[in-house]
XYZ file of C-alpha atoms in Angstrom:
528
model
C 178.713 178.927 89.208
C 177.865 176.057 91.797
C 178.142 173.313 88.664
C 182.007 174.235 88.740
C 182.894 174.041 92.138
C 180.930 170.388 92.916
C 183.587 169.808 90.364
C 186.471 171.371 91.401
C 185.772 169.271 94.995
C 185.262 166.251 93.457
C 188.265 166.456 91.428
C 189.836 166.997 95.114
C 188.161 164.785 96.946
C 189.174 161.394 94.263
C 192.592 163.171 93.560
C 193.429 162.665 97.422
C 192.236 159.368 97.616
C 194.014 158.646 95.279
C 196.953 160.251 96.965
C 195.798 158.035 99.958
C 195.963 154.538 98.886
C 197.911 151.835 100.324
C 200.832 151.592 98.558
C 202.489 148.553 97.923
C 201.557 144.329 98.190
C 198.615 143.061 100.524
C 200.492 141.466 102.776
C 200.474 137.349 102.718
C 199.998 137.055 106.060
C 198.633 139.692 109.204
C 200.352 138.692 112.847
C 198.878 140.455 115.768
C 200.694 140.839 118.542
C 199.564 142.188 121.710
C 201.900 142.155 125.233
C 199.799 141.978 128.900
C 201.711 144.759 130.977
C 204.337 145.316 128.394
C 206.393 149.161 129.414
C 208.282 151.086 127.132
C 211.157 152.769 129.730
C 211.772 148.841 130.873
C 212.471 148.186 126.592
C 215.479 150.203 126.705
C 216.690 149.870 130.051
C 216.948 145.945 129.791
C 217.308 146.199 125.492
C 221.473 146.445 125.965
C 221.502 142.613 126.477
C 219.132 141.771 124.438
C 220.315 139.386 120.806
C 219.821 140.857 117.071
C 216.919 138.769 116.077
C 214.161 140.139 118.504
C 212.641 143.489 119.886
C 216.090 145.043 118.664
C 215.328 143.479 114.819
C 211.548 145.165 115.390
C 212.900 148.634 117.138
C 215.557 148.816 114.356
C 213.647 147.770 111.104
C 210.156 149.100 112.000
C 207.885 151.827 112.334
C 207.948 152.633 116.205
C 205.441 155.020 117.606
C 206.347 156.365 121.190
C 203.475 155.881 123.287
C 200.392 154.538 122.732
C 197.230 155.750 124.619
C 193.283 154.695 125.949
C 190.599 156.696 125.881
C 189.580 154.833 129.003
C 189.239 154.231 132.847
C 190.224 150.929 134.366
C 192.155 149.260 132.036
C 192.302 145.964 132.224
C 193.789 142.982 129.547
C 189.807 142.258 128.507
C 188.663 145.253 127.389
C 192.048 146.966 125.590
C 192.673 144.250 123.548
C 189.088 144.672 123.024
C 190.037 148.756 121.737
C 192.368 147.242 120.117
C 191.101 145.147 117.086
C 187.994 146.657 117.015
C 189.333 149.828 116.601
C 186.087 151.656 119.491
C 186.428 152.189 123.485
C 184.150 150.264 126.036
C 180.800 151.878 125.052
C 180.525 150.884 121.688
C 181.864 146.754 122.259
C 180.465 146.154 125.276
C 183.922 144.655 127.106
C 184.635 146.958 129.704
C 186.597 144.228 132.143
C 187.886 140.774 132.804
C 184.611 140.253 134.207
C 181.043 142.249 135.066
C 178.482 142.023 137.674
C 174.438 140.957 136.729
C 172.480 143.111 138.716
C 169.457 140.369 138.576
C 170.824 137.775 139.808
C 173.531 138.633 142.104
C 176.198 137.285 140.180
C 180.227 137.947 138.677
C 180.894 136.509 135.011
C 183.300 136.631 133.256
C 182.478 139.543 130.019
C 182.656 136.738 128.113
C 180.142 133.778 129.674
C 177.276 132.200 126.938
C 175.108 130.015 127.902
C 174.167 128.653 124.158
C 178.059 127.310 123.506
C 180.344 124.929 125.741
C 184.063 124.589 125.688
C 186.484 121.832 124.425
C 188.963 120.820 126.820
C 186.747 123.625 129.041
C 183.566 123.476 131.308
C 183.760 127.516 131.417
C 181.373 128.572 128.669
C 182.199 131.368 126.628
C 182.010 133.206 123.027
C 182.858 135.999 121.348
C 179.692 137.169 121.038
C 179.825 139.845 123.881
C 181.677 141.612 121.921
C 179.232 143.939 120.202
C 180.838 144.928 116.676
C 183.558 143.589 114.641
C 187.024 143.071 115.001
C 189.682 144.015 112.210
C 189.959 139.575 111.808
C 185.952 140.054 110.777
C 186.459 142.043 108.192
C 189.010 139.676 106.746
C 187.248 137.106 107.120
C 184.139 139.321 105.270
C 186.890 141.036 102.613
C 188.508 136.755 100.938
C 184.808 135.588 101.398
C 185.688 133.352 103.956
C 188.916 132.815 102.593
C 191.037 133.608 105.335
C 192.365 131.699 107.722
C 192.219 133.282 111.311
C 193.950 131.755 114.166
C 194.259 133.502 117.841
C 196.547 132.004 120.732
C 196.247 133.738 124.214
C 196.516 133.003 127.605
C 194.053 133.809 129.026
C 189.952 133.267 126.808
C 189.145 137.218 126.966
C 192.764 138.326 125.225
C 191.703 135.060 122.598
C 188.027 136.339 121.913
C 188.614 139.516 121.799
C 191.832 139.312 118.717
C 190.183 136.838 117.312
C 187.038 137.464 117.180
C 183.876 136.311 115.518
C 184.184 134.893 112.424
C 188.449 132.808 113.596
C 188.929 129.467 112.259
C 189.923 128.753 115.969
C 190.927 131.157 118.984
C 192.106 128.960 121.849
C 193.330 129.480 125.768
C 195.306 127.798 128.042
C 193.237 126.002 130.284
C 193.857 126.780 134.634
C 192.218 123.542 135.453
C 193.970 121.463 133.123
C 196.712 123.188 131.748
C 195.065 122.085 127.627
C 194.456 124.827 124.594
C 190.846 124.957 125.593
C 188.026 126.612 122.336
C 184.677 127.217 122.565
C 182.065 124.907 119.778
C 181.081 128.303 118.918
C 183.945 127.549 116.313
C 182.907 125.005 114.487
C 186.126 124.058 112.719
C 188.174 121.474 114.532
C 192.164 122.268 114.205
C 193.888 118.273 114.512
C 197.616 120.508 115.089
C 195.565 121.814 118.487
C 193.692 118.705 119.299
C 197.225 116.309 118.550
C 199.071 118.093 121.054
C 196.372 118.268 123.918
C 196.435 114.316 123.568
C 199.903 114.301 123.837
C 202.653 113.816 125.912
C 203.863 117.536 124.938
C 200.749 118.532 126.339
C 201.324 121.964 129.659
C 199.204 119.148 131.815
C 202.423 117.031 131.487
C 206.132 119.410 131.276
C 204.527 121.155 133.970
C 205.613 118.820 136.363
C 209.539 119.389 135.792
C 209.441 123.351 135.341
C 211.244 124.797 136.959
C 211.993 128.552 136.242
C 215.844 130.213 137.039
C 217.582 132.677 135.419
C 218.063 132.214 132.066
C 221.761 133.798 132.757
C 223.789 134.665 134.937
C 221.626 136.904 137.455
C 224.532 140.144 137.646
C 224.521 140.636 133.581
C 220.525 142.192 135.471
C 221.967 144.892 136.930
C 219.394 147.650 135.056
C 218.703 148.950 138.569
C 220.723 149.987 140.035
C 218.794 149.770 143.692
C 218.917 146.192 143.899
C 220.689 144.613 146.821
C 218.746 141.213 146.656
C 220.760 139.669 142.907
C 220.714 136.073 143.939
C 218.975 132.920 141.810
C 216.046 132.788 142.440
C 213.773 128.892 141.626
C 210.079 128.891 141.366
C 208.970 125.287 140.530
C 205.963 125.324 138.784
C 204.575 121.707 139.460
C 201.250 119.601 141.198
C 201.739 120.344 144.165
C 201.516 124.337 144.200
C 198.131 125.261 144.053
C 196.758 126.777 141.271
C 199.998 125.626 139.690
C 198.981 126.738 136.490
C 197.306 130.031 136.830
C 200.809 130.421 137.959
C 202.390 129.578 134.893
C 200.403 131.955 133.139
C 202.665 134.708 135.526
C 205.887 133.140 134.278
C 207.827 133.856 130.970
C 207.301 130.326 130.221
C 204.136 130.959 129.075
C 205.187 133.025 126.264
C 206.882 130.000 124.720
C 203.674 127.588 124.734
C 202.142 130.889 122.718
C 205.192 130.508 120.866
C 205.160 127.021 120.279
C 201.992 126.581 119.043
C 201.956 129.467 116.669
C 205.416 128.359 115.594
C 204.069 124.705 114.980
C 200.981 126.205 113.075
C 203.423 128.576 110.966
C 205.454 124.939 109.764
C 202.487 122.843 108.708
C 202.095 125.906 105.650
C 197.891 126.295 106.597
C 199.343 130.404 106.585
C 200.220 132.940 104.273
C 200.209 130.258 100.965
C 196.880 131.767 99.621
C 195.606 134.774 97.490
C 193.773 136.552 100.837
C 195.847 137.242 103.768
C 195.986 135.375 106.537
C 195.813 136.782 110.391
C 197.542 134.669 113.347
C 196.870 136.780 116.886
C 199.584 136.684 119.969
C 199.058 137.505 123.146
C 202.159 137.511 125.272
C 203.043 138.563 128.524
C 206.085 140.498 130.700
C 204.170 141.420 133.788
C 205.078 140.885 136.991
C 205.260 136.871 138.850
C 203.025 137.226 141.941
C 205.130 135.272 143.961
C 208.187 137.368 142.836
C 207.332 140.225 145.137
C 209.601 140.508 147.357
C 213.058 142.356 147.271
C 214.313 139.604 143.474
C 211.432 141.332 141.408
C 213.743 143.146 139.372
C 216.488 140.417 138.577
C 212.976 138.535 137.810
C 211.359 141.137 135.649
C 214.812 141.205 133.440
C 214.473 137.068 133.102
C 211.315 137.572 131.745
C 212.000 139.900 129.334
C 214.697 138.909 128.790
C 212.831 135.047 127.844
C 210.209 137.109 125.341
C 212.858 138.687 123.096
C 214.147 134.946 122.483
C 211.093 133.952 122.207
C 209.934 136.898 119.768
C 213.158 136.377 117.911
C 211.473 132.924 117.733
C 208.299 134.167 116.014
C 210.091 135.614 113.592
C 212.505 133.099 112.101
C 209.710 131.227 111.694
C 207.783 133.840 110.354
C 211.202 134.340 107.862
C 211.062 131.020 106.606
C 207.452 130.431 106.138
C 206.213 133.141 105.126
C 208.446 135.881 104.549
C 208.961 139.130 106.456
C 208.508 141.019 102.749
C 205.386 138.737 103.083
C 203.949 139.549 106.358
C 202.493 142.321 108.103
C 203.532 142.463 112.694
C 202.138 144.701 114.066
C 203.360 144.636 118.830
C 200.624 146.849 120.682
C 201.000 146.757 124.811
C 197.662 145.915 126.172
C 198.323 148.549 128.875
C 200.576 148.317 132.671
C 197.759 147.994 135.163
C 198.281 144.723 137.530
C 201.339 146.736 139.383
C 201.642 145.360 143.099
C 203.229 147.974 145.255
C 205.338 146.493 148.607
C 206.121 149.507 150.615
C 209.079 149.395 152.911
C 207.601 149.115 156.706
C 207.996 152.217 158.540
C 207.475 154.217 155.466
C 204.147 156.068 155.889
C 202.403 157.831 152.593
C 199.908 161.083 152.483
C 197.267 158.314 151.420
C 195.539 155.922 153.117
C 193.067 152.511 152.760
C 190.063 152.532 151.137
C 187.357 150.068 152.070
C 184.678 149.210 149.638
C 181.956 147.613 152.244
C 182.489 150.671 154.680
C 181.559 153.125 152.178
C 178.545 151.312 150.855
C 177.721 151.153 154.081
C 177.723 154.286 154.814
C 176.322 154.948 151.332
C 173.327 153.335 151.676
C 172.875 154.460 155.565
C 172.358 158.039 153.992
C 170.051 157.230 151.651
C 167.953 155.595 154.766
C 167.313 158.775 156.187
C 166.568 159.509 153.163
C 164.388 157.712 151.323
C 163.780 155.498 153.823
C 164.727 151.617 155.397
C 165.570 149.777 152.036
C 169.508 147.876 151.151
C 168.640 150.171 148.053
C 172.112 149.497 147.093
C 173.077 146.198 145.189
C 176.832 145.732 144.950
C 180.244 147.890 144.950
C 181.930 146.708 141.869
C 184.756 147.777 140.105
C 184.794 150.918 141.040
C 181.328 151.314 140.620
C 177.976 150.906 143.169
C 175.034 149.566 141.382
C 171.268 150.234 143.094
C 168.197 148.488 143.213
C 166.867 149.580 140.034
C 163.115 148.010 140.599
C 163.343 149.533 143.671
C 163.347 153.250 143.126
C 160.994 152.148 140.410
C 158.470 150.389 142.859
C 159.146 153.645 145.401
C 159.017 155.848 142.163
C 162.082 157.716 142.959
C 163.714 159.932 140.877
C 166.598 158.185 139.789
C 168.944 161.317 138.302
C 168.513 162.872 141.794
C 168.690 159.575 143.419
C 172.298 158.524 141.747
C 173.165 163.145 142.502
C 172.462 162.773 145.491
C 174.511 160.086 146.537
C 177.692 161.131 144.770
C 177.336 164.391 146.482
C 177.425 162.555 149.589
C 180.354 160.070 148.555
C 182.645 163.147 146.935
C 183.175 163.985 150.850
C 184.606 161.027 151.930
C 188.420 160.653 151.764
C 189.808 159.194 149.110
C 187.763 159.584 146.787
C 188.464 162.340 143.849
C 185.911 162.447 142.003
C 181.632 160.255 141.502
C 180.391 160.442 138.491
C 176.510 159.338 137.816
C 174.912 157.080 135.021
C 172.951 160.194 133.780
C 176.148 162.404 133.356
C 177.617 159.755 131.155
C 174.311 159.836 129.502
C 172.608 162.855 129.703
C 175.114 165.279 131.264
C 176.747 168.135 129.684
C 180.411 167.177 127.931
C 184.020 168.088 130.103
C 186.840 166.381 129.573
C 186.547 164.264 132.444
C 183.462 163.190 131.330
C 183.682 161.952 128.515
C 186.469 159.619 129.370
C 184.085 157.572 132.258
C 181.031 157.519 129.001
C 184.217 155.460 126.681
C 184.244 152.605 129.448
C 180.694 152.862 130.016
C 178.459 150.454 128.164
C 174.468 150.832 128.670
C 172.956 147.742 131.134
C 175.664 146.650 131.954
C 178.216 149.632 133.940
C 176.737 150.823 137.828
C 175.077 153.432 138.699
C 178.369 155.569 140.138
C 182.250 155.675 138.916
C 184.020 156.483 142.149
C 187.716 158.494 141.326
C 189.996 157.707 143.744
C 193.094 159.520 145.240
C 196.530 158.420 143.467
C 198.492 156.884 147.001
C 194.873 155.136 148.414
C 195.573 151.708 149.041
C 191.656 149.911 147.514
C 191.248 146.736 150.304
C 188.561 144.971 148.861
C 187.402 141.646 150.635
C 186.282 140.309 147.176
C 189.834 140.824 146.009
C 193.640 139.017 146.821
C 195.316 141.366 145.160
C 195.303 145.450 147.149
C 195.702 147.983 144.417
C 197.518 150.576 144.794
C 196.089 154.125 143.464
C 198.289 155.551 140.028
C 197.546 158.030 137.420
C 200.358 158.363 135.807
C 200.913 156.821 131.895
C 203.306 154.081 131.214
C 205.112 154.472 128.355
C 204.222 151.423 125.772
C 205.653 151.625 121.961
C 203.505 150.719 119.291
C 205.624 148.936 116.039
C 205.034 148.667 112.539
C 207.526 145.309 111.319
C 207.661 143.493 107.573
C 205.765 144.343 104.229
C 207.336 147.532 103.127
C 207.277 148.871 105.986
C 209.706 152.058 106.709
C 211.912 152.768 109.221
C 211.448 155.040 111.096
C 210.472 156.310 114.957
C 207.946 158.691 115.298
C 208.219 160.192 119.038
C 204.383 160.688 119.553
C 201.885 159.066 121.232
C 198.843 157.186 119.292
C 195.641 156.035 120.163
C 194.821 152.460 120.368
C 191.824 153.191 118.105
C 194.198 154.146 115.832
C 195.181 150.761 115.436
C 192.927 148.558 113.867
C 191.752 150.946 110.720
C 195.127 151.269 109.755
C 195.697 147.753 110.180
C 192.581 147.447 107.654
C 193.475 150.125 105.425
C 197.407 148.782 104.914
C 194.791 145.575 104.116
C 192.484 147.622 101.310
C 189.260 146.127 103.136
C 187.537 148.129 105.610
C 187.339 149.087 109.238
C 185.689 147.529 111.750
C 182.092 148.945 111.438
C 183.112 151.033 115.397
C 186.353 151.760 114.670
C 187.093 155.619 115.447
C 190.373 156.167 115.653
C 192.524 158.395 112.454
C 194.775 156.288 109.968
C 197.905 156.123 110.949
C 199.715 158.599 108.032
C 203.204 157.077 109.230
C 202.250 153.726 107.613
C 201.622 155.014 104.020
C 205.070 157.014 103.315
């Protein structure tokens, strides 16, 4: 009887496996498009002004999921894009933010800092090694025996390194000091196309001198926001007499053209999608608000950004079709989240929230801990809504860390503006509940702090260390996920998917292993 049951189980397991085997040809090229600050509501609001070759082509002919969800706090471009390409949360992949705080040396560094590698066209020392797990691109490189080419282009280093992964042929970003396409010596292969561009007169180093951002079409056509009062022909000169002009350039829609130019140039060179093994191209675009647009003309400038991005996507899709064929290409488009909103309140408006001053909170907490444990500086740093304690001092004084954290948390949670405080001990050893698990997903041992603050919505964080004062919002902003090309059946699925489901689904479509820490389920609609 046991043998019969075992045989039946084996039979049904094999039957299920074959039923789920992906149909159709393996794509010759995968193009992963991530869009920083991309909003689904804006996409729908502005869509009537788009052409037929960009967003509308993707939405009408692709598999569209209505929303993507990131199951960890304090979303940022580094952690979210790493989650997309690894299929894992920061608790596994180790990238929690754009920068991280080193307690021992009391300094802030890039989350991708690596002193073992120099930069090309940059003084930064970076590598993808801080990503602790494999990516989709890594697994493709392994499956192809090193034959697949993998390239990543992005405005920022964190985006390029996370999407390119450990095995990229090249991962490039725009250096803010000189406008060149920079990379790291971690990647051994030199790329003539990029080197030639950097040394040519077409480099951003030279072309930025004549760049002025003006509306692409008549501003009166940017009518999606009915409350816009000042619809005028803005202009932003991006030349070198502006402070931080390359950084500001990366907040303008022209950065998408710069990224797209390199992608199209690579496609036209004929080096992608022309061999037996699939190749991979990762591109990151920007759809956020310009720092100088925090005035009454914001609604016009954000519509212009989306209008221009639509045109760039159309140009990219045409280049893919001409070079490889859209039917031979698997494309996915996903937002890295919307988290960079700067809110300007009308003069005289009073809200129910208030201002949270991290430095004051740190001083009050340290005074309380002094009263309990002695006159010492118990707190090393407040950083990114976390408190870091002096662990060595605690060890020297033989103070129990769990008790110390708990007492500090109980004191802080009574402060105005603080909704909850979660300790690192709770995340590693505490009883499970949904809130603790959510913060646990964004926690990485040895890098994260001792206390995590959950602030109340409506409160503004006034931090002298930052040039931006962020107002806390807990409401979700919808952002779609689109799969397109390579025998994808057009359909719209009205449900939210996890960001961790994207990587294993793409891997399954390629018939390779999922990244080694991928936690998400496979999206079944991709194979129907």
